[in-house]
Tab-separated table of C-alpha atoms and ligand atoms in Angstrom:
chain	number	residue	atom	x	y	z
A	1	MET	CA	-5.207	-15.474	1.783
A	2	PHE	CA	-5.375	-11.692	1.636
A	3	LEU	CA	-1.965	-9.964	1.536
A	4	THR	CA	-1.351	-6.231	1.446
A	5	VAL	CA	1.887	-4.373	0.852
A	6	GLU	CA	2.488	-0.974	2.408
A	7	GLY	CA	5.282	1.536	2.777
A	8	VAL	CA	6.439	5.041	1.969
A	9	GLU	CA	6.700	6.313	-1.576
A	10	GLY	CA	9.438	4.440	-3.480
A	11	ALA	CA	9.868	1.765	-0.785
A	12	GLY	CA	9.900	-0.877	-3.532
A	13	LYS	CA	6.346	-2.251	-3.308
A	14	SER	CA	5.896	-2.856	-7.057
A	15	THR	CA	9.315	-4.493	-7.345
A	16	PHE	CA	8.587	-6.651	-4.291
A	17	ILE	CA	5.172	-7.749	-5.575
A	18	GLY	CA	6.760	-8.725	-8.912
A	19	LEU	CA	9.163	-11.079	-7.104
A	20	LEU	CA	6.391	-12.453	-4.895
A	21	GLU	CA	4.265	-13.153	-7.967
A	22	ALA	CA	7.107	-15.144	-9.523
A	23	GLU	CA	7.356	-17.238	-6.350
A	24	LEU	CA	3.595	-17.934	-6.307
A	25	VAL	CA	3.648	-18.939	-9.981
A	26	LYS	CA	6.547	-21.311	-9.235
A	27	ARG	CA	4.506	-22.879	-6.443
A	28	GLY	CA	1.334	-23.157	-8.542
A	29	ILE	CA	-0.673	-20.864	-6.268
A	30	SER	CA	-3.387	-18.931	-8.096
A	31	PHE	CA	-3.548	-15.299	-7.139
A	32	LEU	CA	-4.826	-11.893	-8.120
A	33	ARG	CA	-2.573	-8.830	-8.085
A	34	THR	CA	-4.351	-5.556	-7.539
A	35	ARG	CA	-3.747	-2.078	-6.137
A	36	GLU	CA	-5.268	0.996	-4.578
A	37	PRO	CA	-6.293	3.386	-5.783
A	38	GLY	CA	-7.473	1.972	-9.105
A	39	GLY	CA	-8.075	-1.769	-8.672
A	40	CYS	CA	-11.534	-1.819	-10.278
A	41	ALA	CA	-13.325	-0.027	-13.132
A	42	LEU	CA	-14.694	2.762	-10.940
A	43	GLY	CA	-11.325	3.091	-9.182
A	44	ARG	CA	-9.533	3.548	-12.493
A	45	GLN	CA	-11.656	6.659	-13.017
A	46	ILE	CA	-10.999	7.879	-9.462
A	47	ARG	CA	-7.201	7.314	-9.539
A	48	PRO	CA	-6.252	10.242	-11.818
A	49	LEU	CA	-8.376	12.601	-9.721
A	50	LEU	CA	-6.363	11.593	-6.654
A	51	LEU	CA	-2.851	11.640	-8.114
A	52	ASP	CA	-2.926	14.547	-10.584
A	53	ALA	CA	-0.739	17.349	-9.202
A	54	ALA	CA	-2.878	19.896	-11.088
A	55	GLN	CA	-5.967	19.014	-8.986
A	56	LYS	CA	-6.604	20.976	-5.802
A	57	VAL	CA	-8.355	18.427	-3.575
A	58	ASP	CA	-9.624	19.213	-0.097
A	59	ALA	CA	-8.330	16.711	2.506
A	60	ARG	CA	-11.873	15.461	3.275
A	61	ALA	CA	-12.716	15.084	-0.400
A	62	GLU	CA	-9.457	13.168	-0.869
A	63	LEU	CA	-10.344	10.861	2.024
A	64	PHE	CA	-13.782	10.025	0.638
A	65	LEU	CA	-12.382	9.395	-2.844
A	66	PHE	CA	-9.936	6.839	-1.383
A	67	LEU	CA	-12.776	5.263	0.612
A	68	ALA	CA	-15.093	5.138	-2.417
A	69	ASP	CA	-12.328	3.489	-4.430
A	70	ARG	CA	-11.814	0.955	-1.621
A	71	ALA	CA	-15.487	0.112	-1.110
A	72	GLN	CA	-15.966	-0.655	-4.810
A	73	HIS	CA	-12.624	-2.467	-5.038
A	74	VAL	CA	-13.512	-4.766	-2.141
A	75	ALA	CA	-16.951	-5.485	-3.626
A	76	ASP	CA	-15.909	-5.941	-7.276
A	77	THR	CA	-12.408	-7.375	-7.077
A	78	ILE	CA	-11.118	-8.512	-3.696
A	79	ARG	CA	-14.077	-10.409	-2.205
A	80	PRO	CA	-14.866	-12.281	-5.456
A	81	ALA	CA	-11.219	-13.392	-5.806
A	82	LEU	CA	-11.079	-14.578	-2.190
A	83	ALA	CA	-14.378	-16.428	-2.723
A	84	ARG	CA	-12.792	-18.227	-5.717
A	85	GLY	CA	-10.041	-19.373	-3.347
A	86	GLU	CA	-7.334	-17.177	-4.879
A	87	TRP	CA	-4.674	-15.322	-2.960
A	88	VAL	CA	-5.058	-11.568	-3.278
A	89	ILE	CA	-1.974	-9.324	-3.235
A	90	CYS	CA	-2.935	-5.687	-2.939
A	91	ASP	CA	-0.463	-2.794	-3.393
A	92	ARG	CA	-1.683	-0.409	-0.643
A	93	TYR	CA	-4.984	-0.744	1.234
A	94	ALA	CA	-6.675	0.620	4.361
A	95	ASP	CA	-3.436	1.164	6.327
A	96	SER	CA	-2.382	3.718	3.694
A	97	THR	CA	-5.440	5.812	4.546
A	98	ILE	CA	-4.471	5.865	8.206
A	99	ALA	CA	-0.824	6.616	7.410
A	100	TYR	CA	-1.425	9.305	4.742
A	101	GLN	CA	-4.736	10.932	5.672
A	102	GLY	CA	-4.278	10.268	9.412
A	103	TYR	CA	-0.600	10.665	10.333
A	104	GLY	CA	0.267	12.618	7.164
A	105	ARG	CA	-2.642	15.075	6.917
A	106	GLY	CA	-3.538	15.064	10.624
A	107	MET	CA	-7.066	13.595	10.431
A	108	ASP	CA	-8.424	11.636	13.397
A	109	VAL	CA	-6.927	8.143	13.294
A	110	GLU	CA	-9.753	6.412	15.226
A	111	LEU	CA	-12.357	8.003	12.951
A	112	LEU	CA	-10.414	6.759	9.919
A	113	GLN	CA	-10.295	3.270	11.403
A	114	SER	CA	-14.119	3.263	11.637
A	115	LEU	CA	-14.498	4.681	8.136
A	116	ASN	CA	-12.184	1.965	6.813
A	117	ASP	CA	-14.331	-0.656	8.569
A	118	CYS	CA	-17.364	0.836	6.880
A	119	ALA	CA	-15.750	0.947	3.403
A	120	THR	CA	-14.382	-2.596	3.593
A	121	GLY	CA	-17.295	-4.208	5.445
A	122	GLY	CA	-14.677	-5.202	8.040
A	123	LEU	CA	-12.341	-6.976	5.608
A	124	TRP	CA	-8.760	-6.660	6.899
A	125	PRO	CA	-5.758	-8.491	5.431
A	126	ASP	CA	-4.399	-11.759	6.816
A	127	ILE	CA	-0.869	-10.410	6.411
A	128	THR	CA	0.423	-6.898	5.746
A	129	PHE	CA	4.016	-6.581	4.595
A	130	LEU	CA	5.367	-3.197	5.631
A	131	LEU	CA	8.402	-2.317	3.517
A	132	ASP	CA	10.150	-0.073	5.980
A	133	LEU	CA	12.594	2.505	4.637
A	134	PRO	CA	13.629	6.040	5.641
A	135	ALA	CA	11.356	8.447	3.764
A	136	GLU	CA	14.248	10.314	2.150
A	137	GLU	CA	15.613	7.065	0.686
A	138	GLY	CA	12.213	6.130	-0.745
A	139	LEU	CA	11.757	9.568	-2.265
A	140	SER	CA	15.180	9.528	-3.849
A	141	ARG	CA	14.485	6.069	-5.335
A	142	ALA	CA	11.140	7.311	-6.697
A	143	LEU	CA	12.687	10.473	-8.152
A	144	ALA	CA	15.483	8.474	-9.817
A	145	ARG	CA	12.900	6.087	-11.283
A	146	ASN	CA	10.783	9.011	-12.537
A	147	GLY	CA	13.890	10.528	-14.133
A	148	ARG	CA	14.650	7.250	-15.915
A	149	GLU	CA	11.052	6.977	-17.118
A	150	GLY	CA	11.058	10.558	-18.417
A	151	LEU	CA	8.516	11.806	-15.861
A	152	THR	CA	8.944	15.153	-14.156
A	153	GLN	CA	10.861	14.918	-10.874
A	154	SER	CA	7.803	15.203	-8.623
A	155	GLU	CA	5.075	13.841	-10.844
A	156	GLY	CA	2.164	13.412	-8.428
A	157	ARG	CA	0.393	15.287	-5.629
A	158	PHE	CA	1.905	13.041	-2.953
A	159	GLU	CA	5.441	13.075	-4.330
A	160	ALA	CA	5.303	16.872	-4.222
A	161	GLU	CA	4.659	16.896	-0.434
A	162	ALA	CA	7.465	17.974	1.946
A	163	LEU	CA	9.867	15.441	3.439
A	164	ALA	CA	8.299	15.887	6.905
A	165	PHE	CA	4.964	14.628	5.505
A	166	HIS	CA	6.617	11.420	4.261
A	167	GLN	CA	8.488	10.989	7.557
A	168	ARG	CA	5.178	11.152	9.486
A	169	ILE	CA	3.836	8.463	7.177
A	170	ARG	CA	6.731	6.128	7.897
A	171	GLU	CA	6.198	6.676	11.629
A	172	GLY	CA	2.457	6.106	11.234
A	173	PHE	CA	3.000	2.751	9.531
A	174	LEU	CA	5.412	1.690	12.283
A	175	ILE	CA	2.889	2.676	14.965
A	176	ARG	CA	0.284	0.501	13.251
A	177	ALA	CA	2.716	-2.403	12.933
A	178	ALA	CA	3.414	-2.212	16.667
A	179	ARG	CA	-0.339	-2.127	17.420
A	180	TRP	CA	-1.183	-5.170	15.251
A	181	PRO	CA	1.923	-7.396	15.413
A	182	GLU	CA	-0.122	-10.506	14.517
A	183	ARG	CA	-1.017	-9.014	11.122
A	184	PHE	CA	2.047	-6.924	10.221
A	185	ARG	CA	5.396	-8.262	9.026
A	186	VAL	CA	7.931	-5.437	8.933
A	187	LEU	CA	10.591	-5.970	6.250
A	188	ASP	CA	13.868	-4.082	5.985
A	189	ALA	CA	13.386	-2.471	2.562
A	190	SER	CA	16.936	-1.060	2.483
A	191	GLN	CA	18.186	-4.510	1.475
A	192	SER	CA	18.376	-5.702	-2.131
A	193	PRO	CA	15.049	-6.595	-3.820
A	194	GLU	CA	15.946	-10.304	-3.654
A	195	ASP	CA	16.735	-10.090	0.067
A	196	VAL	CA	13.469	-8.248	0.782
A	197	ALA	CA	11.558	-10.978	-1.091
A	198	ALA	CA	13.454	-13.675	0.841
A	199	GLN	CA	12.415	-12.058	4.153
A	200	ALA	CA	8.771	-12.281	3.047
A	201	GLU	CA	9.060	-15.859	1.854
A	202	ARG	CA	10.271	-16.904	5.299
A	203	HIS	CA	7.080	-15.392	6.774
A	204	LEU	CA	4.939	-17.139	4.144
A	205	GLN	CA	6.445	-20.614	4.565
A	206	PRO	CA	3.622	-21.802	6.877
A	207	TYR	CA	1.014	-20.806	4.264
A	208	PHE	CA	2.681	-22.344	1.192
B	1	LIG	N1	-2.651	6.945	-0.852
B	1	LIG	C1	-3.276	7.646	0.164
B	1	LIG	O1	-2.932	8.796	0.445
B	1	LIG	N2	-4.299	7.042	0.837
B	1	LIG	C2	-4.739	5.799	0.541
B	1	LIG	O2	-5.691	5.307	1.177
B	1	LIG	C3	-4.084	5.089	-0.518
B	1	LIG	C4	-3.036	5.690	-1.185
B	1	LIG	C5	-4.532	3.709	-0.875
B	1	LIG	C6	-0.589	6.159	-4.683
B	1	LIG	O3	0.544	6.340	-5.413
B	1	LIG	C7	-0.582	7.322	-3.703
B	1	LIG	O4	-1.815	7.369	-2.994
B	1	LIG	C8	0.500	7.101	-2.688
B	1	LIG	C9	-0.208	7.055	-1.345
B	1	LIG	C10	-1.565	7.591	-1.619
B	1	LIG	N3	1.341	8.219	-2.792
B	1	LIG	N4	2.471	8.347	-2.394
B	1	LIG	N5	3.453	8.643	-2.036
B	1	LIG	P1	1.129	5.282	-6.420
B	1	LIG	O5	0.318	4.039	-6.432
B	1	LIG	O6	1.318	5.978	-7.729
B	1	LIG	O7	2.589	5.106	-5.851
B	1	LIG	P2	3.185	4.442	-4.563
B	1	LIG	O8	2.211	3.492	-4.003
B	1	LIG	O9	3.709	5.470	-3.644
B	1	LIG	O10	4.364	3.569	-5.106
B	1	LIG	P3	5.581	3.937	-5.995
B	1	LIG	O11	6.055	5.337	-5.912
B	1	LIG	O12	5.191	3.480	-7.363
B	1	LIG	O13	6.736	3.113	-5.383
B	1	LIG	P4	6.945	1.573	-5.011
B	1	LIG	O14	6.007	0.695	-5.786
B	1	LIG	O15	6.939	1.435	-3.548
B	1	LIG	O16	8.430	1.323	-5.496
B	1	LIG	P5	9.040	0.654	-6.868
B	1	LIG	O17	8.452	1.317	-8.084
B	1	LIG	O18	9.006	-0.807	-6.763
B	1	LIG	O19	10.548	1.093	-6.647
B	1	LIG	C11	10.953	2.441	-6.742
B	1	LIG	C12	12.380	2.469	-7.342
B	1	LIG	O20	13.292	1.862	-6.431
B	1	LIG	C13	12.503	1.691	-8.658
B	1	LIG	O21	13.427	2.349	-9.488
B	1	LIG	C14	13.065	0.332	-8.210
B	1	LIG	O22	13.847	-0.267	-9.220
B	1	LIG	C15	13.918	0.732	-7.016
B	1	LIG	N6	13.942	-0.313	-5.977
B	1	LIG	C16	12.925	-1.129	-5.601
B	1	LIG	N7	13.311	-1.953	-4.605
B	1	LIG	C17	14.600	-1.629	-4.333
B	1	LIG	C18	15.554	-2.128	-3.397
B	1	LIG	N8	15.240	-3.112	-2.538
B	1	LIG	N9	16.783	-1.564	-3.379
B	1	LIG	C19	17.100	-0.555	-4.232
B	1	LIG	N10	16.249	-0.059	-5.172
B	1	LIG	C20	15.014	-0.586	-5.200
């Protein structure tokens, strides 16, 4: 079972995955938790290049760094875990490229779909949980968290983008969810963390 978790900045993906992990442990299901960018050794070298606000990265260079991270991640981490029969829970995956580089930066969405197919060898998730939240709410959660953790208010290149950029991303995710309703499960991320996890568990009941 290959699960991905998507959403705007600060939607609560990490918190949600933590609760999902606890549920899988309780049920004795073996799983691998991973993320993009940075879910394999090569990706851990690529991640700082992508997130560092001090880097000036051309939109095409950014795209190919995300795709390189993904290609290696699928080969080194995701496919081997699936072959061992484990569930894989991935924090962001190919839909983020379409939402951020496509709807956010304005690159051609159909081209990105083909490039994702190329990078992943056609591996798409069984289920994608979209944690849907207004962009401004996600950003304010992320900024509050950064403040608590002693980070600067807008720590990364993406956090520093204008609100309109993040609003296009939310819309982009919703467009994708409407296009692939059999894969996407849209969760109301404005609810409490426990309620968001409970929504997901209802969708996962048939697979437990
Ligand atoms: N990116 C891209 O452009 N193209 C791609 O192909 C890929 C990624 C794969 C990775 O950033 C960036 O790369 C990302 C997209 C881009 N940039 N942005 N924006 P990242 O991995 O560093 O960060 P992120 O993925 O955006 O996640 P995040 O900021 O760490 O947020 P989160 O994991 O969704 O949220 P959280 O840390 O669980 O929660 C945020 C705060 O809200 C925290 O204080 C929680 O306690 C609180 N929280 C969580 N849930 C709730 C609920 N339900 N209610 C109230 N408060 C909550």
